[in-house]
Coordinates of C-alpha atoms in Angstrom, one line a residue:
X135 CA 72.6 96.9 33.4
X136 CA 74.7 94.2 35.1
X137 CA 74.4 90.6 33.6
X138 CA 74.6 87.7 35.9
X139 CA 76.9 85.0 34.7
X140 CA 75.5 81.4 34.7
X141 CA 77.3 78.8 36.7
X142 CA 79.2 76.2 34.6
X143 CA 77.9 72.6 35.0
X144 CA 79.3 70.4 37.7
X145 CA 81.9 68.0 36.6
X146 CA 79.9 64.9 37.5
X147 CA 76.6 65.8 35.7
X148 CA 76.3 64.0 32.3
X149 CA 73.7 65.0 29.6
X150 CA 71.7 61.8 28.5
X151 CA 71.2 61.3 24.7
X152 CA 68.3 59.2 23.2
X153 CA 68.9 56.6 20.4
X154 CA 66.6 54.4 18.1
X155 CA 67.4 51.3 20.1
X156 CA 65.4 52.7 23.0
X157 CA 62.1 52.4 21.0
X158 CA 60.5 49.0 21.9
X159 CA 57.9 49.0 19.2
X160 CA 60.4 49.8 16.6
X161 CA 62.6 46.9 17.8
X162 CA 59.6 44.5 17.6
X163 CA 58.8 45.6 14.0
X164 CA 62.5 45.1 13.0
X165 CA 62.5 41.6 14.6
X166 CA 59.4 40.5 12.7
X167 CA 60.8 41.8 9.4
X168 CA 64.0 40.0 10.0
X169 CA 62.1 36.8 10.7
X170 CA 60.1 37.1 7.5
X171 CA 63.3 37.7 5.5
X172 CA 65.0 34.8 7.2
X173 CA 62.0 32.5 6.5
X174 CA 61.8 33.6 2.9
X175 CA 65.6 33.0 2.4
X176 CA 65.3 29.5 4.0
X177 CA 62.2 28.6 2.0
X178 CA 63.5 29.8 -1.3
X179 CA 67.0 28.6 -0.9
X180 CA 67.0 25.6 1.4
X181 CA 63.3 24.1 1.4
X182 CA 62.2 24.8 -2.1
X183 CA 61.4 21.2 -3.0
X184 CA 60.2 18.2 -0.9
X185 CA 58.0 15.1 -0.9
X186 CA 55.6 13.4 1.5
X187 CA 53.5 10.3 1.5
X188 CA 49.8 10.3 2.3
X189 CA 47.2 7.6 3.0
X190 CA 43.8 8.4 1.3
X191 CA 41.0 6.3 2.8
X192 CA 38.6 6.2 -0.2
X193 CA 38.4 6.4 -4.0
X194 CA 36.1 9.0 -5.6
X195 CA 34.2 7.1 -8.4
X196 CA 32.0 10.1 -9.4
X197 CA 34.8 12.4 -10.6
X198 CA 34.7 12.6 -14.4
X199 CA 31.9 10.0 -14.4
X200 CA 30.4 11.6 -17.5
X201 CA 33.1 9.8 -19.5
X202 CA 31.1 6.5 -19.0
X203 CA 27.6 7.7 -18.2
X204 CA 27.6 9.3 -21.7
X205 CA 27.8 5.8 -23.1
X206 CA 24.8 4.7 -21.1
X207 CA 27.0 2.8 -18.6
X208 CA 27.0 2.6 -14.9
X209 CA 29.4 1.1 -12.3
X210 CA 27.9 -2.2 -11.0
X211 CA 30.9 -3.4 -8.9
X212 CA 34.0 -1.9 -7.4
X213 CA 36.9 -3.5 -5.5
X214 CA 37.1 -3.4 -1.7
X215 CA 40.3 -1.4 -1.2
X216 CA 41.1 -0.2 2.3
X217 CA 43.2 2.8 1.4
X218 CA 45.5 4.3 -1.3
X219 CA 49.1 5.5 -0.9
X220 CA 49.8 8.8 -2.6
X221 CA 53.2 10.6 -2.9
X222 CA 53.1 14.4 -3.1
X223 CA 56.2 16.2 -4.5
X224 CA 56.9 19.9 -4.9
X225 CA 56.9 23.0 -2.8
X226 CA 57.7 22.1 0.7
X227 CA 55.7 25.0 2.0
X228 CA 52.4 23.7 0.4
X229 CA 53.2 20.1 1.2
X230 CA 53.8 20.9 4.8
X231 CA 50.2 22.3 5.1
X232 CA 48.4 19.5 3.3
X233 CA 46.3 16.8 5.0
X234 CA 45.1 13.5 3.5
X235 CA 41.5 14.9 3.4
X236 CA 42.8 17.5 0.9
X237 CA 43.6 14.9 -1.7
X238 CA 41.3 13.0 -4.0
X239 CA 42.0 9.7 -5.7
X240 CA 40.0 8.8 -8.7
X241 CA 40.0 6.3 -11.6
X242 CA 41.0 7.4 -15.1
X243 CA 37.9 6.6 -17.2
X244 CA 39.3 7.7 -20.5
X245 CA 40.0 4.0 -21.4
X246 CA 36.4 2.8 -20.7
X247 CA 35.0 1.4 -24.0
X248 CA 31.9 -0.6 -23.0
X249 CA 30.3 -3.1 -20.6
X250 CA 32.4 -5.6 -18.6
X251 CA 35.4 -5.5 -16.4
X252 CA 37.8 -2.6 -17.0
X253 CA 41.2 -2.2 -15.4
X254 CA 41.6 1.5 -14.7
X255 CA 44.6 3.6 -13.6
X256 CA 44.3 5.5 -10.4
X257 CA 45.1 9.2 -10.4
X258 CA 45.3 11.8 -7.6
X259 CA 44.8 15.6 -7.3
X260 CA 44.4 18.3 -4.7
X261 CA 40.7 18.7 -4.0
X262 CA 40.9 21.5 -1.4
X263 CA 40.4 24.8 -3.2
X264 CA 42.6 26.6 -0.7
X265 CA 45.7 24.9 -2.4
X266 CA 44.5 24.3 -6.0
X267 CA 45.7 27.8 -7.1
X268 CA 49.3 26.9 -6.1
X269 CA 49.2 23.2 -7.1
X270 CA 51.1 23.9 -10.3
X271 CA 54.3 23.3 -8.4
X272 CA 52.9 20.1 -6.9
X273 CA 53.1 16.6 -8.4
X274 CA 50.9 13.7 -7.1
X275 CA 51.7 10.1 -7.8
X276 CA 49.6 7.1 -6.8
X277 CA 52.0 4.6 -5.3
X278 CA 49.8 1.7 -4.2
X279 CA 47.6 0.3 -5.6
X280 CA 48.1 1.9 -9.0
X281 CA 45.2 0.2 -10.8
X282 CA 41.8 -1.2 -9.9
X283 CA 39.3 -3.4 -11.7
X284 CA 35.8 -1.9 -12.1
X285 CA 32.7 -3.6 -13.7
X286 CA 30.6 -1.5 -16.0
X287 CA 27.2 -2.4 -17.5
X288 CA 24.0 -0.8 -18.7
X289 CA 21.8 -0.5 -15.6
X290 CA 18.0 -0.8 -15.8
X291 CA 14.9 -1.7 -13.8
X292 CA 12.4 -4.6 -14.1
X293 CA 9.2 -4.9 -12.2
X294 CA 7.7 -8.4 -11.8
X295 CA 4.6 -9.7 -9.9
X296 CA 5.3 -12.1 -7.1
X297 CA 4.2 -15.7 -7.7
X298 CA 3.4 -17.9 -4.7
X299 CA 4.7 -21.4 -4.8
X300 CA 3.3 -23.8 -2.2
X301 CA 5.5 -26.7 -1.2
X302 CA 3.9 -29.7 0.6
X303 CA 0.8 -27.7 1.3
X304 CA -2.0 -29.8 2.8
X305 CA -5.5 -28.6 3.5
X306 CA -7.7 -30.3 6.1
X307 CA -10.8 -32.2 4.9
X308 CA -13.8 -29.9 4.5
X309 CA -11.6 -26.9 3.8
X310 CA -10.0 -25.3 0.7
X311 CA -7.3 -22.8 -0.1
X312 CA -9.5 -20.0 -1.5
X313 CA -6.8 -17.6 -2.4
X314 CA -3.2 -16.5 -1.7
X315 CA -1.8 -13.0 -1.8
X316 CA 1.5 -11.2 -1.0
X317 CA 2.5 -7.9 0.4
X318 CA 4.1 -6.4 -1.6
X319 CA 2.4 -7.8 -4.7
X320 CA 5.4 -7.0 -7.0
X321 CA 9.1 -6.2 -6.7
X322 CA 11.4 -4.0 -8.7
X323 CA 14.8 -5.4 -9.7
X324 CA 17.6 -2.9 -10.4
X325 CA 20.9 -3.9 -11.9
X326 CA 22.8 -4.7 -15.1
X327 CA 20.6 -5.3 -18.1
X328 CA 22.3 -8.6 -18.8
X329 CA 21.2 -9.9 -15.3
X330 CA 17.7 -8.5 -15.6
X331 CA 17.2 -10.3 -18.9
X332 CA 18.0 -13.6 -17.2
X333 CA 15.2 -13.2 -14.6
X334 CA 11.8 -14.4 -15.7
X335 CA 9.8 -14.7 -12.5
X336 CA 9.9 -13.7 -8.8
X337 CA 8.7 -16.6 -6.5
X338 CA 7.7 -16.6 -2.9
X339 CA 8.1 -20.3 -1.8
X340 CA 5.9 -21.4 1.0
X341 CA 6.5 -24.6 3.0
X342 CA 3.9 -25.8 5.5
X343 CA 4.5 -28.9 7.7
X344 CA 0.9 -29.1 9.1
X345 CA -2.6 -29.2 7.6
X346 CA -4.3 -25.9 7.1
X347 CA -7.8 -25.4 8.6
X348 CA -7.7 -21.7 9.0
X349 CA -6.1 -18.7 7.2
X350 CA -2.5 -17.9 8.0
X351 CA 0.3 -15.5 7.1
X352 CA 4.0 -16.1 6.9
X353 CA 7.1 -14.2 5.7
X354 CA 9.3 -15.8 3.2
X355 CA 12.4 -14.9 1.2
X356 CA 12.0 -14.2 -2.5
X357 CA 13.7 -16.2 -5.2
X358 CA 14.5 -15.1 -8.8
X359 CA 13.9 -17.8 -11.4
X360 CA 14.7 -18.0 -15.1
X361 CA 12.4 -19.2 -17.9
X362 CA 13.2 -22.9 -17.0
X363 CA 12.3 -22.4 -13.4
X364 CA 15.9 -22.5 -12.2
X365 CA 17.0 -20.2 -9.3
X366 CA 19.0 -17.2 -10.5
X367 CA 21.4 -15.5 -8.2
X368 CA 22.5 -12.2 -9.7
X369 CA 25.9 -10.9 -8.8
X370 CA 25.1 -7.2 -8.9
X371 CA 21.3 -6.8 -9.3
X372 CA 19.3 -5.8 -6.2
X373 CA 15.6 -6.1 -5.2
X374 CA 13.6 -3.3 -3.5
X375 CA 12.2 -6.0 -1.2
X376 CA 14.1 -9.2 -0.4
X377 CA 11.0 -10.9 1.3
X378 CA 7.2 -10.9 1.2
X379 CA 4.4 -11.5 3.6
X380 CA 2.3 -14.3 2.2
X381 CA -1.4 -14.7 3.3
X382 CA -3.1 -18.0 2.7
X383 CA -6.9 -17.6 2.9
X384 CA -8.5 -20.9 3.9
X385 CA -12.3 -21.4 3.6
X386 CA -14.6 -24.0 5.1
X387 CA -16.5 -25.9 2.4
X388 CA -20.1 -27.1 3.0
X389 CA -23.0 -28.4 0.9
X390 CA -26.2 -26.7 2.2
X391 CA -29.9 -27.0 1.3
X392 CA -31.5 -24.1 -0.5
X393 CA -34.5 -22.3 0.9
X394 CA -36.7 -19.4 -0.3
X395 CA -37.1 -16.3 1.8
X396 CA -40.7 -15.2 1.3
X397 CA -41.5 -11.6 1.9
X398 CA -44.6 -9.5 1.9
X399 CA -46.7 -12.2 3.6
X400 CA -49.6 -11.6 6.0
X401 CA -49.0 -11.5 9.7
X402 CA -49.2 -15.1 11.0
X403 CA -49.1 -16.7 7.5
X404 CA -47.6 -20.2 7.5
X405 CA -45.1 -20.3 4.6
X406 CA -44.6 -24.0 5.1
X407 CA -48.1 -24.5 3.7
X408 CA -46.8 -23.5 0.3
X409 CA -45.7 -26.4 -1.9
X410 CA -42.8 -25.5 -4.1
X411 CA -39.6 -26.9 -5.6
X412 CA -36.3 -25.4 -6.7
X413 CA -34.2 -26.5 -9.7
X414 CA -31.3 -26.9 -7.4
X415 CA -31.9 -28.3 -3.9
X416 CA -28.3 -27.9 -2.7
X417 CA -25.4 -25.6 -3.2
X418 CA -21.8 -26.1 -2.3
X419 CA -20.3 -22.9 -0.8
X420 CA -17.2 -21.8 0.9
X421 CA -16.5 -19.1 3.3
X422 CA -14.9 -18.1 6.6
X423 CA -15.3 -20.9 9.2
X424 CA -17.1 -18.6 11.7
X425 CA -19.8 -17.9 9.1
X426 CA -20.2 -21.2 7.3
X427 CA -20.3 -23.3 10.5
X428 CA -23.4 -21.5 11.8
X429 CA -25.5 -22.1 8.7
X430 CA -28.1 -24.8 8.4
X431 CA -29.5 -23.7 5.0
X432 CA -29.1 -21.0 2.4
X433 CA -31.8 -18.5 1.8
X434 CA -30.4 -17.6 -1.6
X435 CA -33.3 -15.6 -3.0
X436 CA -36.3 -13.5 -1.9
X437 CA -39.7 -14.0 -3.3
X438 CA -42.4 -11.4 -2.9
X439 CA -45.5 -13.5 -2.3
X440 CA -47.9 -10.6 -2.1
X441 CA -46.9 -9.2 -5.5
X442 CA -45.4 -12.0 -7.7
X443 CA -47.5 -15.1 -7.0
X444 CA -49.7 -16.5 -9.8
X445 CA -51.0 -19.8 -11.0
X446 CA -49.1 -21.7 -13.7
X447 CA -45.9 -19.8 -13.6
X448 CA -42.2 -20.6 -12.9
X449 CA -39.9 -17.9 -11.6
X450 CA -36.2 -17.5 -12.5
X451 CA -34.6 -16.0 -9.4
X452 CA -30.9 -14.9 -9.0
X453 CA -28.8 -16.5 -6.3
X454 CA -28.0 -14.0 -3.5
X455 CA -25.5 -15.6 -1.2
X456 CA -24.8 -14.1 2.2
X457 CA -21.9 -11.7 2.5
X458 CA -18.5 -13.5 2.6
X459 CA -19.7 -16.7 0.9
X460 CA -18.7 -17.9 -2.5
X461 CA -20.4 -20.6 -4.7
X462 CA -18.2 -23.4 -5.8
X463 CA -20.4 -24.5 -8.7
X464 CA -21.8 -22.6 -11.6
X465 CA -25.2 -21.9 -10.1
X466 CA -26.1 -18.2 -10.6
X467 CA -29.9 -18.6 -10.5
X468 CA -32.6 -21.1 -9.5
X469 CA -36.0 -21.8 -10.9
X470 CA -38.9 -21.7 -8.4
X471 CA -42.0 -23.7 -9.2
X472 CA -45.2 -24.0 -7.1
X473 CA -47.5 -27.0 -6.9
X474 CA -51.0 -25.4 -7.0
X475 CA -53.0 -28.5 -7.7
X476 CA -54.9 -28.3 -4.4
X477 CA -55.1 -24.5 -4.4
X478 CA -57.8 -22.1 -5.5
X479 CA -58.3 -18.3 -5.8
X480 CA -61.2 -15.9 -5.4
X481 CA -61.8 -12.2 -5.9
X482 CA -64.0 -10.4 -3.2
X483 CA -64.8 -7.0 -2.0
X484 CA -63.7 -6.4 1.6
X485 CA -66.0 -4.3 3.7
X486 CA -64.1 -4.6 7.0
X487 CA -61.5 -1.8 7.1
X488 CA -59.6 -1.7 10.5
X489 CA -57.3 1.2 11.4
X490 CA -54.5 0.3 14.0
X491 CA -51.7 2.3 15.6
X492 CA -53.6 5.6 15.2
X493 CA -51.5 8.8 15.7
X494 CA -52.2 10.9 18.8
X495 CA -52.1 14.2 16.9
X496 CA -54.4 13.3 14.1
X497 CA -58.0 12.1 13.6
X498 CA -58.2 9.7 10.7
X499 CA -61.6 9.0 9.1
X500 CA -61.8 6.2 6.5
X501 CA -64.0 7.4 3.7
X502 CA -63.8 4.2 1.6
X503 CA -66.7 1.8 2.3
X504 CA -64.8 -1.2 1.1
X505 CA -61.7 -2.5 -0.7
X506 CA -62.7 -3.8 -4.0
X507 CA -61.5 -6.7 -6.1
X508 CA -59.1 -8.3 -3.7
X509 CA -57.5 -11.4 -5.1
X510 CA -57.0 -14.2 -2.6
X511 CA -55.1 -17.6 -2.8
X512 CA -55.1 -20.6 -0.6
X513 CA -56.2 -24.2 -0.1
X514 CA -59.2 -24.9 -2.2
X515 CA -61.3 -26.1 0.7
X516 CA -60.6 -22.9 2.7
X517 CA -61.2 -20.6 -0.3
X518 CA -64.6 -22.3 -0.9
X519 CA -65.7 -21.3 2.6
X520 CA -64.3 -17.8 2.6
X521 CA -66.7 -14.9 3.0
X522 CA -66.1 -11.2 2.6
X523 CA -66.8 -10.7 6.3
X524 CA -63.9 -13.0 7.3
X525 CA -61.3 -10.8 5.5
X526 CA -59.9 -7.6 7.0
X527 CA -58.3 -4.7 5.3
X528 CA -55.9 -3.5 7.9
X529 CA -54.8 0.2 7.9
X530 CA -51.5 0.3 10.0
X531 CA -50.7 4.0 10.6
X532 CA -47.5 3.3 12.6
X533 CA -45.0 3.9 9.7
X534 CA -47.0 6.1 7.4
X535 CA -46.2 9.7 6.5
X536 CA -49.5 11.4 7.5
X537 CA -50.5 15.0 6.8
X538 CA -53.8 16.8 7.3
X539 CA -56.2 16.6 4.4
X540 CA -57.5 14.0 2.0
X541 CA -55.0 11.1 1.6
X542 CA -54.9 7.7 0.1
X543 CA -53.2 5.1 2.4
X544 CA -52.2 1.5 1.8
X545 CA -53.9 -1.4 3.6
X546 CA -52.8 -5.0 4.2
X547 CA -55.3 -7.9 3.5
X548 CA -55.4 -10.5 6.2
X549 CA -57.6 -13.5 7.0
X550 CA -57.6 -13.9 10.8
X551 CA -59.3 -17.3 10.7
X552 CA -56.6 -18.8 8.4
X553 CA -52.8 -19.1 8.3
X554 CA -52.8 -20.4 4.7
X555 CA -54.7 -17.8 2.7
X556 CA -52.9 -14.7 1.3
X557 CA -53.8 -11.8 -0.9
X558 CA -51.9 -10.7 -4.0
X559 CA -51.7 -7.1 -5.2
X560 CA -51.7 -3.6 -3.7
X561 CA -54.7 -2.0 -2.1
X562 CA -55.5 1.4 -0.7
X563 CA -58.3 3.3 1.0
X564 CA -59.2 7.0 0.9
X565 CA -59.0 8.8 4.3
X566 CA -59.8 12.3 5.7
X567 CA -57.1 13.4 8.1
X568 CA -57.6 16.2 10.6
X569 CA -55.1 17.6 13.1
X570 CA -56.2 17.6 16.7

């Protein structure tokens, strides 16, 4: 077998060799590693310590507040400080990442011993939990202001009714200030106990330049007064309402004659024919102008003539004023007396029974032949001429509850020929009722 010899390489052909520097990803990784090593060397060697000033916009008064609340104290006044300057020293790495909002400035309450003004030292700390684990290498110093004055006291509440004080209040003739009220009716004061103890009353002063002849409402600022009536201006205490709406209710006053309202009288009966007297002829009352101005008299009581009247009796009747009116005297009842000197009475049996307003769906048959023992009162001359035939027992079916069967129904006794005779008592007739 004859082997063929390979040709040697041409002189100008070069064989390429690969190195690590040709790997771009590897070069990138090496660069990052070098940067980290460089940053660490610079940080640990050249930027290990540093300082920086911050401006904190507010003071946190609630931090460690248990140190004074455990003594029953509360803060009632704090100074108005725009901002606090704080210096932060330590690791430059941490300081470089901090912002003012990551810091907290607070008073040192360890020196608080009781009520009154207390001068407290301001302290600062890192409040952001992201940095608190590394804050051991950080020192915070409050530069300005380093101290503040805070007022402590025992804080409480006091609720008092509002008292209305009228100044130069004039009410027109024929009118009166019936009552005054406020909304709210009371206020709650919150603040230092020493200031609460000095307040005795809460007053709503009302000043009116013109005469009052009608009810009115105004809003007025409240005043705090001590036991002597002097105005108290607490420095720290506050009210849940600084003002109140005061309503002054003004009533018209009139003296009006009293009258009796007679009920249960026959149709057409003339009540003016009755001679009577009242123990009080007039009564002074007050009420809203629109109500009082329309009254000519007061019908203060009702008297049931058909049931209560009798000879030789006086009647004690309670005063019943119309709604909205009030009595300005001590009259709670009046005595009613009748003059019966020219009156007479008689008892008769009434044979004349007259049904009216008969229902369309029933037939009503009166089975009673007469209404017995009817007592009648009236002028003596008319009673003397009265006969049974001139009296009518009227059965008015209009408002009666009627059912089929035997039923006893009420009747009214009237004397058509007289307007001054009336019956006293209750009377009925027996009826047979059949449905149609």
